Amino acid sequence: MVKTSFVALAVFVACAVHVHGASDDVEVAWENFQAHHPINTKSQTETTKRKENFVKTHNMIVRHKKNKMATFEMEHNVFSVMDEEEKKLYTGAIAPASRDFTHYITDETMRQLPTSLDYRTNKCLSAVKNQGSCGSCWAFTAIAPLEFAQCKKTGVAVVLSEQQLVDCDTSNGGCGGGWYTSAWNYMKNGSAKQSLYTYTATARTCKFTSSMISSKVATYGYVASKSPSAMQSALQKYGPLAVAITVVKSIYSYKSGVYTDVACDNLGVNHGVVVVGWGTLSGLDYWIVRNSWGSGWGSLGYILIQRGVNKCSIETYPATVTSVV
């Protein structure tokens, strides 16, 4: 768990003000960063460590900016001063040893696919949330499709509780990580309204009661693996898809554009996110991906990840809620 002195730093993820157009000069960039992201260190040793982390990130960003073939931009944000172990606390997907094929979407009848689809402004998609330094991405990945499915059925937007999953879902590991389909199985018994079970980014004693229920999962399933067209069809039919990706250093500093870094390919997944659409930019096909690091990260909390090549393993574990009670 992140030390107490770093907690204030973590909460800035949700409302970070990015340093746009920062100078390539590291000292100037460091001064600009501190003006926008006060780190409140308690000792010179800690300040020195934070600056060393910043310099490493800065050099990576500068090298990337000089790459004329780059398809995405990078920038400084609160992750710039974190150690690698601290950054890992913002992930948390643990893939199962094998998939449960009893929960598989078999209705893959292909339909006419539009050139783009974007649920970001759909009333059934709640605002981007922030998991903080708790490895609960799996819970956020599970909740967004359920919120959408519930709203799609009733016509009324709903915001559900990730904290209930962190505290009560014993099939997963709270802030220690988990998996979205296991969470859906748990939520067949009910998902609490967020206002009745608020998020704390720490594991606590379960306080869930049936009076808090605002939705229940009826059915869910995996979409065909490594089949972009099947994912598109499922997105059209059901709504947002839960997926797992491999987060590497460059993703923490993502700003905009289509993410194409080969560094994340052919590695084990470590983070759960939600695909909410697709499109094409400058000839590059992409997925629109909702993260759980707050709206201050990336493009208002979203990242565009290259589509059709299983970038960062995004097309390996797609799944979604197919019906609600």
CSV table of C-alpha atoms in Angstrom, one decimal:
chain,number,residue,atom,x,y,z
A,1,MET,CA,0.0,0.0,0.0
A,2,VAL,CA,1.2,3.5,-0.8
A,3,LYS,CA,2.7,5.3,2.2
A,4,THR,CA,0.6,7.9,3.9
A,5,SER,CA,2.7,10.7,2.6
A,6,PHE,CA,1.8,9.7,-0.9
A,7,VAL,CA,-2.0,9.5,-0.4
A,8,ALA,CA,-2.5,13.2,-1.3
A,9,LEU,CA,-0.6,12.6,-4.5
A,10,ALA,CA,-2.9,9.7,-5.5
A,11,VAL,CA,-6.1,11.6,-5.2
A,12,PHE,CA,-4.9,14.1,-7.8
A,13,VAL,CA,-5.3,11.5,-10.5
A,14,ALA,CA,-9.0,12.4,-10.7
A,15,CYS,CA,-8.5,16.1,-11.2
A,16,ALA,CA,-4.9,16.3,-12.5
A,17,VAL,CA,-4.1,19.4,-14.5
A,18,HIS,CA,-1.6,18.3,-17.1
A,19,VAL,CA,1.6,20.2,-18.1
A,20,HIS,CA,0.9,20.8,-21.8
A,21,GLY,CA,3.8,21.8,-24.0
A,22,ALA,CA,6.3,21.3,-21.2
A,23,SER,CA,9.9,22.3,-22.1
A,24,ASP,CA,12.4,19.6,-23.1
A,25,ASP,CA,14.6,21.0,-20.4
A,26,VAL,CA,14.1,18.8,-17.4
A,27,GLU,CA,14.6,21.5,-14.8
A,28,VAL,CA,12.0,23.7,-16.4
A,29,ALA,CA,9.7,20.8,-16.7
A,30,TRP,CA,10.2,19.8,-13.0
A,31,GLU,CA,9.3,23.3,-11.9
A,32,ASN,CA,6.2,23.3,-14.1
A,33,PHE,CA,5.2,19.9,-12.8
A,34,GLN,CA,5.5,20.9,-9.1
A,35,ALA,CA,3.4,24.0,-9.8
A,36,HIS,CA,0.5,21.8,-11.0
A,37,HIS,CA,1.1,18.7,-8.9
A,38,PRO,CA,2.2,19.5,-5.4
A,39,ILE,CA,3.8,16.3,-4.0
A,40,ASN,CA,4.0,17.3,-0.3
A,41,THR,CA,7.1,15.3,0.4
A,42,LYS,CA,8.3,15.2,4.0
A,43,SER,CA,12.0,15.0,3.5
A,44,GLN,CA,14.8,15.9,1.1
A,45,THR,CA,15.4,12.3,0.5
A,46,GLU,CA,11.9,11.7,-0.6
A,47,THR,CA,11.9,14.8,-2.8
A,48,THR,CA,15.1,13.6,-4.4
A,49,LYS,CA,13.5,10.2,-5.1
A,50,ARG,CA,10.5,11.8,-6.6
A,51,LYS,CA,12.6,14.0,-8.9
A,52,GLU,CA,14.6,11.0,-10.0
A,53,ASN,CA,11.4,9.3,-11.0
A,54,PHE,CA,10.3,12.4,-12.8
A,55,VAL,CA,13.6,12.7,-14.8
A,56,LYS,CA,13.2,9.1,-16.0
A,57,THR,CA,9.6,9.8,-17.1
A,58,HIS,CA,10.6,13.1,-18.7
A,59,ASN,CA,13.4,11.5,-20.7
A,60,MET,CA,11.0,8.9,-22.0
A,61,ILE,CA,8.5,11.6,-23.0
A,62,VAL,CA,11.2,13.6,-24.8
A,63,ARG,CA,12.4,10.6,-26.7
A,64,HIS,CA,8.8,9.8,-27.7
A,65,LYS,CA,8.2,13.3,-28.9
A,66,LYS,CA,11.2,13.2,-31.2
A,67,ASN,CA,9.8,10.1,-32.9
A,68,LYS,CA,8.2,11.4,-36.1
A,69,MET,CA,6.4,8.1,-36.6
A,70,ALA,CA,4.6,8.2,-33.2
A,71,THR,CA,0.8,7.9,-33.5
A,72,PHE,CA,0.1,9.1,-29.9
A,73,GLU,CA,1.2,11.8,-27.6
A,74,MET,CA,2.5,11.6,-24.0
A,75,GLU,CA,2.6,14.0,-21.1
A,76,HIS,CA,3.4,14.3,-17.5
A,77,ASN,CA,0.8,13.5,-14.9
A,78,VAL,CA,0.8,12.3,-11.3
A,79,PHE,CA,2.3,9.0,-12.3
A,80,SER,CA,5.5,10.8,-13.4
A,81,VAL,CA,6.9,10.8,-9.9
A,82,MET,CA,5.8,7.3,-8.8
A,83,ASP,CA,7.9,4.2,-8.4
A,84,GLU,CA,7.0,1.2,-10.6
A,85,GLU,CA,5.6,-0.6,-7.5
A,86,GLU,CA,3.4,2.4,-6.7
A,87,LYS,CA,2.1,2.4,-10.3
A,88,LYS,CA,1.2,-1.2,-10.1
A,89,LEU,CA,-1.3,-0.4,-7.3
A,90,TYR,CA,-3.4,1.3,-10.0
A,91,THR,CA,-3.9,-2.0,-12.0
A,92,GLY,CA,-5.2,-5.3,-10.6
A,93,ALA,CA,-6.5,-7.7,-13.2
A,94,ILE,CA,-5.7,-11.3,-12.5
A,95,ALA,CA,-6.6,-13.5,-15.4
A,96,PRO,CA,-8.1,-17.0,-14.6
A,97,ALA,CA,-6.1,-20.1,-15.5
A,98,SER,CA,-8.8,-21.1,-17.9
A,99,ARG,CA,-12.0,-19.5,-19.2
A,100,ASP,CA,-15.4,-20.7,-18.1
A,101,PHE,CA,-16.9,-21.8,-21.4
A,102,THR,CA,-20.3,-22.3,-19.8
A,103,HIS,CA,-20.5,-18.5,-19.8
A,104,TYR,CA,-19.9,-17.8,-23.5
A,105,ILE,CA,-21.8,-15.7,-25.9
A,106,THR,CA,-22.7,-18.1,-28.8
A,107,ASP,CA,-25.0,-15.7,-30.7
A,108,GLU,CA,-22.4,-14.1,-32.9
A,109,THR,CA,-24.6,-13.5,-35.9
A,110,MET,CA,-22.8,-10.8,-37.8
A,111,ARG,CA,-24.7,-7.6,-38.5
A,112,GLN,CA,-24.0,-4.5,-40.5
A,113,LEU,CA,-21.2,-2.7,-38.6
A,114,PRO,CA,-21.0,1.1,-38.8
A,115,THR,CA,-17.6,2.7,-39.4
A,116,SER,CA,-17.6,4.1,-35.8
A,117,LEU,CA,-19.5,3.7,-32.6
A,118,ASP,CA,-19.0,5.8,-29.4
A,119,TYR,CA,-20.9,5.3,-26.1
A,120,ARG,CA,-18.9,8.0,-24.3
A,121,THR,CA,-21.8,10.5,-24.3
A,122,ASN,CA,-24.6,7.9,-23.9
A,123,LYS,CA,-26.8,8.6,-20.9
A,124,CYS,CA,-26.3,5.0,-19.7
A,125,LEU,CA,-22.6,5.3,-19.3
A,126,SER,CA,-21.7,6.9,-16.0
A,127,ALA,CA,-18.9,9.4,-15.6
A,128,VAL,CA,-15.3,8.1,-15.5
A,129,LYS,CA,-14.3,6.9,-12.1
A,130,ASN,CA,-11.0,6.7,-10.2
A,131,GLN,CA,-9.9,3.5,-8.5
A,132,GLY,CA,-7.0,5.2,-6.7
A,133,SER,CA,-4.1,3.2,-5.3
A,134,CYS,CA,-6.2,0.1,-4.9
A,135,GLY,CA,-5.9,-2.8,-7.3
A,136,SER,CA,-9.6,-2.8,-7.9
A,137,CYS,CA,-9.7,-2.2,-11.7
A,138,TRP,CA,-11.5,-5.5,-12.0
A,139,ALA,CA,-14.4,-4.1,-10.0
A,140,PHE,CA,-14.6,-0.9,-12.1
A,141,THR,CA,-14.4,-3.0,-15.3
A,142,ALA,CA,-17.3,-5.2,-14.1
A,143,ILE,CA,-19.5,-2.3,-12.9
A,144,ALA,CA,-19.6,-0.1,-16.1
A,145,PRO,CA,-21.2,-2.8,-18.4
A,146,LEU,CA,-23.7,-3.6,-15.6
A,147,GLU,CA,-24.7,0.0,-15.2
A,148,PHE,CA,-25.1,0.3,-18.9
A,149,ALA,CA,-27.2,-2.9,-19.2
A,150,GLN,CA,-29.5,-1.8,-16.3
A,151,CYS,CA,-30.0,1.6,-17.8
A,152,LYS,CA,-30.6,0.1,-21.2
A,153,LYS,CA,-33.4,-2.0,-19.8
A,154,THR,CA,-35.1,0.6,-17.7
A,155,GLY,CA,-34.2,3.9,-19.4
A,156,VAL,CA,-33.0,5.3,-16.1
A,157,ALA,CA,-29.3,5.9,-15.5
A,158,VAL,CA,-27.8,4.2,-12.5
A,159,VAL,CA,-24.4,4.4,-10.7
A,160,LEU,CA,-23.4,1.2,-8.9
A,161,SER,CA,-20.9,0.4,-6.2
A,162,GLU,CA,-17.4,-0.9,-6.8
A,163,GLN,CA,-16.7,-0.8,-3.1
A,164,GLN,CA,-19.2,-3.5,-2.5
A,165,LEU,CA,-17.2,-5.8,-4.7
A,166,VAL,CA,-13.9,-4.8,-3.0
A,167,ASP,CA,-15.4,-5.5,0.5
A,168,CYS,CA,-17.8,-8.4,-0.1
A,169,ASP,CA,-16.8,-10.4,-3.2
A,170,THR,CA,-14.7,-13.2,-1.7
A,171,SER,CA,-14.1,-14.8,-5.1
A,172,ASN,CA,-11.8,-11.8,-5.8
A,173,GLY,CA,-9.1,-10.2,-3.9
A,174,GLY,CA,-10.3,-6.6,-3.1
A,175,CYS,CA,-7.4,-4.2,-3.6
A,176,GLY,CA,-5.2,-7.2,-4.3
A,177,GLY,CA,-6.8,-7.8,-7.7
A,178,GLY,CA,-9.5,-9.9,-9.3
A,179,TRP,CA,-11.5,-10.6,-12.5
A,180,TYR,CA,-14.6,-9.1,-13.9
A,181,THR,CA,-16.6,-12.3,-14.8
A,182,SER,CA,-16.1,-13.5,-11.2
A,183,ALA,CA,-17.6,-10.2,-10.1
A,184,TRP,CA,-20.6,-10.6,-12.3
A,185,ASN,CA,-21.2,-14.1,-10.9
A,186,TYR,CA,-21.2,-12.5,-7.4
A,187,MET,CA,-23.5,-9.7,-8.5
A,188,LYS,CA,-26.2,-12.2,-9.5
A,189,ASN,CA,-27.2,-11.7,-5.8
A,190,GLY,CA,-27.3,-7.9,-6.3
A,191,SER,CA,-25.3,-4.8,-6.9
A,192,ALA,CA,-25.6,-1.8,-4.5
A,193,LYS,CA,-26.2,1.7,-5.5
A,194,GLN,CA,-23.0,3.7,-5.2
A,195,SER,CA,-24.6,6.4,-3.1
A,196,LEU,CA,-25.4,3.7,-0.5
A,197,TYR,CA,-22.0,2.1,-0.6
A,198,THR,CA,-19.4,4.7,-1.5
A,199,TYR,CA,-15.9,4.1,-2.7
A,200,THR,CA,-12.9,4.4,-0.3
A,201,ALA,CA,-10.0,2.7,-2.3
A,202,THR,CA,-9.3,0.5,0.7
A,203,ALA,CA,-10.7,-2.9,1.6
A,204,ARG,CA,-13.1,-2.8,4.6
A,205,THR,CA,-15.6,-5.1,6.3
A,206,CYS,CA,-18.5,-5.9,4.1
A,207,LYS,CA,-21.5,-3.7,4.9
A,208,PHE,CA,-23.8,-4.8,2.0
A,209,THR,CA,-27.5,-5.4,2.7
A,210,SER,CA,-30.3,-6.3,0.3
A,211,SER,CA,-31.9,-2.9,0.8
A,212,MET,CA,-29.0,-1.4,-1.2
A,213,ILE,CA,-29.6,-3.4,-4.4
A,214,SER,CA,-30.1,-1.4,-7.5
A,215,SER,CA,-29.4,-4.1,-10.1
A,216,LYS,CA,-28.7,-7.8,-10.5
A,217,VAL,CA,-26.7,-9.6,-13.2
A,218,ALA,CA,-28.9,-12.2,-14.9
A,219,THR,CA,-26.5,-13.5,-17.6
A,220,TYR,CA,-23.1,-12.6,-18.8
A,221,GLY,CA,-20.5,-14.2,-21.2
A,222,TYR,CA,-17.2,-14.0,-23.0
A,223,VAL,CA,-17.1,-12.8,-26.6
A,224,ALA,CA,-15.1,-14.8,-29.1
A,225,SER,CA,-11.4,-14.3,-28.3
A,226,LYS,CA,-9.2,-12.3,-30.8
A,227,SER,CA,-12.2,-11.5,-33.0
A,228,PRO,CA,-12.5,-7.8,-33.5
A,229,SER,CA,-15.7,-8.2,-35.6
A,230,ALA,CA,-17.3,-10.3,-32.8
A,231,MET,CA,-16.4,-7.6,-30.3
A,232,GLN,CA,-18.0,-4.9,-32.6
A,233,SER,CA,-21.1,-7.0,-33.0
A,234,ALA,CA,-21.4,-7.5,-29.2
A,235,LEU,CA,-20.8,-3.8,-28.6
A,236,GLN,CA,-23.7,-3.0,-30.8
A,237,LYS,CA,-26.0,-5.6,-29.3
A,238,TYR,CA,-25.2,-5.4,-25.6
A,239,GLY,CA,-23.1,-2.3,-24.9
A,240,PRO,CA,-19.6,-1.8,-23.4
A,241,LEU,CA,-17.3,-4.7,-23.1
A,242,ALA,CA,-15.0,-5.6,-20.2
A,243,VAL,CA,-11.5,-6.4,-21.4
A,244,ALA,CA,-8.0,-6.9,-19.9
A,245,ILE,CA,-4.9,-5.2,-21.2
A,246,THR,CA,-1.2,-5.1,-20.5
A,247,VAL,CA,-0.2,-1.8,-19.0
A,248,VAL,CA,3.5,-0.7,-19.6
A,249,LYS,CA,5.3,2.5,-18.8
A,250,SER,CA,4.1,4.5,-21.8
A,251,ILE,CA,0.4,4.0,-21.0
A,252,TYR,CA,0.8,5.8,-17.6
A,253,SER,CA,1.9,8.9,-19.6
A,254,TYR,CA,-0.6,8.6,-22.4
A,255,LYS,CA,-2.2,11.9,-23.5
A,256,SER,CA,-4.0,11.4,-26.9
A,257,GLY,CA,-3.9,9.7,-30.3
A,258,VAL,CA,-4.0,6.0,-31.1
A,259,TYR,CA,-1.8,4.0,-28.8
A,260,THR,CA,0.4,1.6,-30.8
A,261,ASP,CA,3.4,0.9,-28.5
A,262,VAL,CA,4.8,-2.6,-29.2
A,263,ALA,CA,6.1,-2.8,-25.7
A,264,CYS,CA,2.8,-4.0,-24.4
A,265,ASP,CA,2.4,-6.9,-26.9
A,266,ASN,CA,2.7,-10.6,-26.0
A,267,LEU,CA,2.8,-10.1,-22.3
A,268,GLY,CA,0.4,-11.2,-19.5
A,269,VAL,CA,-2.5,-8.9,-18.8
A,270,ASN,CA,-2.5,-6.8,-15.6
A,271,HIS,CA,-5.3,-4.3,-15.9
A,272,GLY,CA,-9.1,-4.3,-16.5
A,273,VAL,CA,-10.7,-1.6,-18.7
A,274,VAL,CA,-13.9,-1.1,-20.7
A,275,VAL,CA,-14.3,-0.8,-24.5
A,276,VAL,CA,-17.0,1.7,-25.3
A,277,GLY,CA,-16.7,2.1,-29.0
A,278,TRP,CA,-14.5,2.1,-32.1
A,279,GLY,CA,-13.3,4.3,-34.9
A,280,THR,CA,-10.5,5.2,-37.3
A,281,LEU,CA,-8.0,8.1,-37.1
A,282,SER,CA,-5.5,8.9,-39.8
A,283,GLY,CA,-5.9,5.4,-41.2
A,284,LEU,CA,-5.5,3.7,-37.9
A,285,ASP,CA,-8.4,1.6,-36.5
A,286,TYR,CA,-8.9,2.0,-32.8
A,287,TRP,CA,-11.0,0.9,-29.8
A,288,ILE,CA,-12.3,3.7,-27.5
A,289,VAL,CA,-11.2,2.5,-24.0
A,290,ARG,CA,-12.5,3.8,-20.6
A,291,ASN,CA,-10.0,3.6,-17.9
A,292,SER,CA,-10.5,3.9,-14.1
A,293,TRP,CA,-7.7,6.5,-13.3
A,294,GLY,CA,-10.0,9.5,-13.2
A,295,SER,CA,-10.9,12.1,-15.9
A,296,GLY,CA,-7.6,13.9,-15.4
A,297,TRP,CA,-5.6,11.0,-17.0
A,298,GLY,CA,-5.3,10.6,-20.8
A,299,SER,CA,-8.1,12.0,-22.9
A,300,LEU,CA,-10.7,12.8,-20.2
A,301,GLY,CA,-10.1,9.4,-18.8
A,302,TYR,CA,-10.1,7.5,-22.1
A,303,ILE,CA,-7.4,6.0,-24.4
A,304,LEU,CA,-7.6,5.0,-28.0
A,305,ILE,CA,-5.9,1.6,-28.5
A,306,GLN,CA,-5.1,0.2,-31.9
A,307,ARG,CA,-7.9,-2.2,-33.1
A,308,GLY,CA,-7.5,-5.4,-35.0
A,309,VAL,CA,-4.0,-6.4,-33.9
A,310,ASN,CA,-4.7,-7.5,-30.3
A,311,LYS,CA,-2.7,-4.5,-29.1
A,312,CYS,CA,-1.8,-5.0,-25.4
A,313,SER,CA,-4.0,-8.2,-25.6
A,314,ILE,CA,-7.1,-6.1,-25.6
A,315,GLU,CA,-8.9,-8.6,-27.9
A,316,THR,CA,-8.1,-11.7,-25.8
A,317,TYR,CA,-10.6,-11.6,-22.9
A,318,PRO,CA,-13.7,-9.6,-24.0
A,319,ALA,CA,-16.8,-10.2,-22.1
A,320,THR,CA,-20.1,-8.4,-21.2
A,321,VAL,CA,-23.3,-8.5,-19.3
A,322,THR,CA,-26.0,-9.8,-21.6
A,323,SER,CA,-29.0,-9.4,-19.3
A,324,VAL,CA,-30.1,-8.0,-15.9
A,325,VAL,CA,-32.9,-8.9,-13.6
